[in-house]
Tab-separated table of C-alpha atoms in Angstrom:
chain	number	residue	atom	x	y	z
A	1	UNK	CA	4.635	-10.307	10.243
A	2	UNK	CA	2.320	-8.410	8.404
A	3	UNK	CA	3.759	-5.835	6.275
A	4	UNK	CA	2.297	-1.984	7.494
A	5	UNK	CA	2.311	0.841	5.043
A	6	UNK	CA	1.816	4.247	6.264
A	7	UNK	CA	0.521	6.321	3.319
A	8	UNK	CA	0.237	10.023	3.040
A	9	UNK	CA	3.850	11.094	4.523
A	10	UNK	CA	4.141	14.591	3.579
A	11	UNK	CA	6.810	15.727	6.048
A	12	UNK	CA	10.192	14.419	7.927
A	13	UNK	CA	8.143	14.596	11.302
A	14	UNK	CA	5.937	11.953	9.894
A	15	UNK	CA	8.134	9.937	8.651
A	16	UNK	CA	9.890	9.760	11.424
A	17	UNK	CA	6.690	8.972	13.610
A	18	UNK	CA	6.132	6.400	11.714
A	19	UNK	CA	9.726	4.483	11.432
A	20	UNK	CA	10.035	4.897	15.233
A	21	UNK	CA	6.290	2.859	15.553
A	22	UNK	CA	7.779	0.023	13.507
A	23	UNK	CA	6.227	0.988	9.983
A	24	UNK	CA	7.718	-1.626	7.139
A	25	UNK	CA	6.629	1.175	4.163
A	26	UNK	CA	5.835	4.854	3.725
A	27	UNK	CA	3.646	6.420	1.227
A	28	UNK	CA	3.969	9.760	-0.606
A	29	UNK	CA	0.947	10.891	-2.549
A	30	UNK	CA	2.534	12.476	-5.848
A	31	UNK	CA	-1.280	13.338	-7.410
A	32	UNK	CA	-3.817	15.513	-6.261
A	33	UNK	CA	-5.063	15.524	-2.989
A	34	UNK	CA	-4.421	17.038	0.360
A	35	UNK	CA	-1.765	14.942	1.229
A	36	UNK	CA	-0.311	15.520	-2.334
A	37	UNK	CA	3.890	15.857	-2.104
A	38	UNK	CA	6.327	17.061	-4.485
A	39	UNK	CA	8.917	15.153	-5.934
A	40	UNK	CA	11.753	17.054	-4.149
A	41	UNK	CA	9.711	16.990	-0.997
A	42	UNK	CA	9.683	13.007	-1.495
A	43	UNK	CA	13.160	13.061	-2.194
A	44	UNK	CA	14.141	14.887	0.633
A	45	UNK	CA	11.742	12.664	3.106
A	46	UNK	CA	13.573	9.817	1.459
A	47	UNK	CA	16.964	10.330	2.791
A	48	UNK	CA	16.122	10.347	6.753
A	49	UNK	CA	14.272	6.578	5.781
A	50	UNK	CA	16.696	3.543	6.708
A	51	UNK	CA	17.622	0.980	4.417
A	52	UNK	CA	15.137	-1.559	4.912
A	53	UNK	CA	12.033	0.241	4.947
A	54	UNK	CA	10.346	0.711	1.624
A	55	UNK	CA	9.085	4.094	0.119
A	56	UNK	CA	5.966	4.069	-2.239
A	57	UNK	CA	4.917	6.704	-4.447
A	58	UNK	CA	0.985	6.996	-5.383
A	59	UNK	CA	-0.185	7.571	-8.686
A	60	UNK	CA	-3.582	7.865	-10.329
A	61	UNK	CA	-3.594	7.821	-14.110
A	62	UNK	CA	0.172	9.255	-14.340
A	63	UNK	CA	1.734	9.503	-17.606
A	64	UNK	CA	4.055	6.581	-17.953
A	65	UNK	CA	7.434	8.712	-18.652
A	66	UNK	CA	6.522	10.987	-15.102
A	67	UNK	CA	6.351	7.715	-13.130
A	68	UNK	CA	9.526	6.296	-14.053
A	69	UNK	CA	11.237	9.560	-13.583
A	70	UNK	CA	9.573	10.573	-10.293
A	71	UNK	CA	10.083	7.227	-8.941
A	72	UNK	CA	14.137	6.717	-10.124
A	73	UNK	CA	14.538	10.601	-8.830
A	74	UNK	CA	12.803	9.795	-5.126
A	75	UNK	CA	14.100	6.833	-5.330
A	76	UNK	CA	11.196	4.828	-4.514
A	77	UNK	CA	11.196	0.940	-4.173
A	78	UNK	CA	8.011	1.030	-5.003
A	79	UNK	CA	4.987	2.300	-7.042
A	80	UNK	CA	1.107	2.063	-6.151
A	81	UNK	CA	-0.856	2.867	-9.056
A	82	UNK	CA	-4.990	3.774	-8.254
A	83	UNK	CA	-6.073	4.422	-11.810
A	84	UNK	CA	-7.261	3.072	-14.727
A	85	UNK	CA	-3.757	1.276	-15.603
A	86	UNK	CA	-3.978	-2.050	-17.339
A	87	UNK	CA	-1.684	-5.610	-18.065
A	88	UNK	CA	0.271	-3.474	-21.403
A	89	UNK	CA	1.099	-0.069	-18.710
A	90	UNK	CA	2.578	-2.536	-16.030
A	91	UNK	CA	4.659	-4.386	-18.101
A	92	UNK	CA	5.981	-1.112	-19.474
A	93	UNK	CA	6.535	0.032	-16.331
A	94	UNK	CA	7.910	-3.311	-14.849
A	95	UNK	CA	10.335	-3.035	-17.885
A	96	UNK	CA	11.791	0.660	-17.043
A	97	UNK	CA	11.921	0.309	-13.566
A	98	UNK	CA	13.731	-2.834	-12.960
A	99	UNK	CA	13.623	-3.784	-9.093
A	100	UNK	CA	10.855	-1.203	-8.556
A	101	UNK	CA	7.927	-3.260	-7.055
A	102	UNK	CA	4.234	-2.495	-8.374
A	103	UNK	CA	1.290	-2.421	-6.209
A	104	UNK	CA	-2.238	-1.865	-8.209
A	105	UNK	CA	-4.901	-0.847	-6.417
A	106	UNK	CA	-8.474	-2.179	-7.343
A	107	UNK	CA	-12.233	-1.637	-5.742
A	108	UNK	CA	-12.640	-4.634	-3.466
A	109	UNK	CA	-15.683	-5.258	-6.441
A	110	UNK	CA	-13.584	-5.460	-9.220
A	111	UNK	CA	-14.592	-7.548	-12.584
A	112	UNK	CA	-12.869	-10.886	-12.978
A	113	UNK	CA	-10.821	-9.628	-15.884
A	114	UNK	CA	-9.155	-6.573	-13.671
A	115	UNK	CA	-7.697	-8.958	-11.846
A	116	UNK	CA	-5.572	-10.671	-14.717
A	117	UNK	CA	-3.105	-7.948	-14.416
A	118	UNK	CA	0.169	-8.658	-13.262
A	119	UNK	CA	1.399	-6.228	-10.646
A	120	UNK	CA	3.663	-7.322	-7.512
A	121	UNK	CA	0.981	-7.233	-5.003
A	122	UNK	CA	-2.787	-6.355	-5.310
A	123	UNK	CA	-4.133	-3.043	-3.090
A	124	UNK	CA	-7.865	-3.681	-1.684
A	125	UNK	CA	-9.433	-0.829	-1.563
A	126	UNK	CA	-12.603	1.741	-0.831
A	127	UNK	CA	-11.608	3.929	-3.585
A	128	UNK	CA	-13.751	5.308	-6.065
A	129	UNK	CA	-13.735	6.561	-9.774
A	130	UNK	CA	-13.971	10.252	-8.314
A	131	UNK	CA	-11.741	9.455	-4.989
A	132	UNK	CA	-9.173	7.021	-5.808
A	133	UNK	CA	-8.013	6.771	-2.065
A	134	UNK	CA	-7.761	8.012	1.256
A	135	UNK	CA	-11.353	7.910	1.708
A	136	UNK	CA	-11.338	7.117	4.988
A	137	UNK	CA	-14.324	4.291	4.517
A	138	UNK	CA	-14.114	0.597	5.160
A	139	UNK	CA	-15.637	-1.636	1.792
A	140	UNK	CA	-17.189	-4.886	2.873
A	141	UNK	CA	-14.846	-7.305	3.737
A	142	UNK	CA	-16.829	-10.379	3.924
A	143	UNK	CA	-18.189	-9.955	0.206
A	144	UNK	CA	-14.209	-9.541	-1.172
A	145	UNK	CA	-12.707	-12.391	1.140
A	146	UNK	CA	-13.430	-14.773	-1.880
A	147	UNK	CA	-11.413	-11.853	-4.461
A	148	UNK	CA	-8.824	-12.202	-1.986
A	149	UNK	CA	-8.247	-15.566	-1.922
A	150	UNK	CA	-8.323	-16.059	-5.296
A	151	UNK	CA	-5.703	-13.405	-6.145
A	152	UNK	CA	-1.994	-15.285	-6.630
A	153	UNK	CA	-0.227	-11.823	-6.124
A	154	UNK	CA	0.173	-10.506	-2.392
A	155	UNK	CA	-2.708	-8.730	-0.749
A	156	UNK	CA	-2.687	-5.313	0.690
A	157	UNK	CA	-5.878	-4.189	2.599
A	158	UNK	CA	-6.646	-0.331	2.833
A	159	UNK	CA	-9.775	1.668	3.639
A	160	UNK	CA	-10.908	3.177	6.596
A	161	UNK	CA	-8.769	1.203	8.980
A	162	UNK	CA	-8.031	1.998	12.366
A	163	UNK	CA	-6.561	0.452	15.423
A	164	UNK	CA	-9.913	-0.766	16.401
A	165	UNK	CA	-11.078	-2.403	13.294
A	166	UNK	CA	-7.930	-3.624	11.869
A	167	UNK	CA	-8.148	-7.371	14.128
A	168	UNK	CA	-11.439	-7.642	12.218
A	169	UNK	CA	-9.941	-7.072	8.734
A	170	UNK	CA	-6.893	-9.200	9.004
A	171	UNK	CA	-8.972	-12.123	10.633
A	172	UNK	CA	-11.382	-12.140	7.688
A	173	UNK	CA	-9.049	-10.912	4.478
A	174	UNK	CA	-5.803	-12.747	5.273
A	175	UNK	CA	-3.942	-10.222	3.887
A	176	UNK	CA	-0.213	-10.163	3.287
A	177	UNK	CA	-0.007	-6.042	4.027
A	178	UNK	CA	-2.382	-3.703	5.676
A	179	UNK	CA	-2.083	0.336	4.361
A	180	UNK	CA	-3.832	2.630	6.644
A	181	UNK	CA	-3.943	7.293	5.928
A	182	UNK	CA	-6.985	9.003	7.703
A	183	UNK	CA	-7.080	6.466	10.205
A	184	UNK	CA	-3.626	7.359	11.839
A	185	UNK	CA	-4.003	11.321	11.315
A	186	UNK	CA	-4.648	14.362	13.407
A	187	UNK	CA	-5.722	15.810	9.995
A	188	UNK	CA	-5.134	15.377	6.439
A	189	UNK	CA	-1.686	15.036	5.674
A	190	UNK	CA	-0.222	15.154	9.253
A	191	UNK	CA	0.050	12.011	11.335
A	192	UNK	CA	-1.325	11.706	14.997
A	193	UNK	CA	1.824	9.981	16.805
A	194	UNK	CA	-0.559	8.051	19.061
A	195	UNK	CA	-2.524	7.100	16.323
A	196	UNK	CA	0.165	5.412	14.485
A	197	UNK	CA	1.339	3.617	17.600
A	198	UNK	CA	-1.636	1.999	18.334
A	199	UNK	CA	-2.410	1.000	14.862
A	200	UNK	CA	0.897	-0.782	14.670
A	201	UNK	CA	1.045	-2.484	18.026
A	202	UNK	CA	-2.683	-3.227	16.954
A	203	UNK	CA	-1.383	-5.455	13.843
A	204	UNK	CA	1.613	-6.830	15.988
A	205	UNK	CA	-0.883	-8.094	18.801
A	206	UNK	CA	-3.144	-9.891	16.174
A	207	UNK	CA	0.066	-11.338	14.480
A	208	UNK	CA	1.860	-12.365	17.656
A	209	UNK	CA	-1.885	-14.450	18.043
A	210	UNK	CA	-1.932	-16.101	15.085
A	211	UNK	CA	1.698	-16.790	14.086
A	212	UNK	CA	1.201	-20.114	12.261
A	213	UNK	CA	-1.432	-19.042	10.732
A	214	UNK	CA	0.386	-16.035	8.825
A	215	UNK	CA	3.538	-18.474	8.334
A	216	UNK	CA	1.272	-20.662	6.539
A	217	UNK	CA	-0.447	-18.019	4.548
A	218	UNK	CA	2.520	-15.851	3.576
A	219	UNK	CA	4.064	-18.962	2.024
A	220	UNK	CA	1.634	-18.955	-1.175
A	221	UNK	CA	3.497	-15.862	-2.310
A	222	UNK	CA	6.967	-16.812	-1.841
A	223	UNK	CA	7.517	-16.361	-5.156
A	224	UNK	CA	6.001	-12.660	-5.180
A	225	UNK	CA	8.496	-11.338	-2.310
A	226	UNK	CA	11.892	-11.909	-3.363
């Protein structure tokens, strides 16, 4: 099945909505944003999240020691980097956070040298230098198809997704995972139960109709999903 992350979790209510709908992961924005939460809030919400549902802390150009301390305190299973972090930064983070998955967000028009880093997964997003994520805008999926297919690590797609357009994104980019925020909200920081359920149902309908293709495509990521 396609890995589904519901990002911008701000409350136990929102976490419960996503978990009950079948999300594989919840994201916690730890940087300035309408969806930002404190480490204490993220830790508290984390106590109700069942084993098997990933918890991902989202950071932008944060000091290395702050990410390490926050990830350990909140017991995140992964961290998502939306800044200008480089290969050396990722290597140091991996050494410090053994077993914690590292997701690196890049713009769909990223320069080739950017992709020489070694995260556990890539997040293709529509973010800009002024707004790193949560833009609510899609990018040119067709234009990004070549990049998505070249990346050897798992690819996660974000940016302006909702229940109405996610099938198209999945068909064109064939990602390992999907990340959604604004497309399932009543307003920034508050999830809409119906929108969350409809989004996840739409992804699972695609999965059911494309099972053999998904199995073949995911096999290329086998070494990164242990």
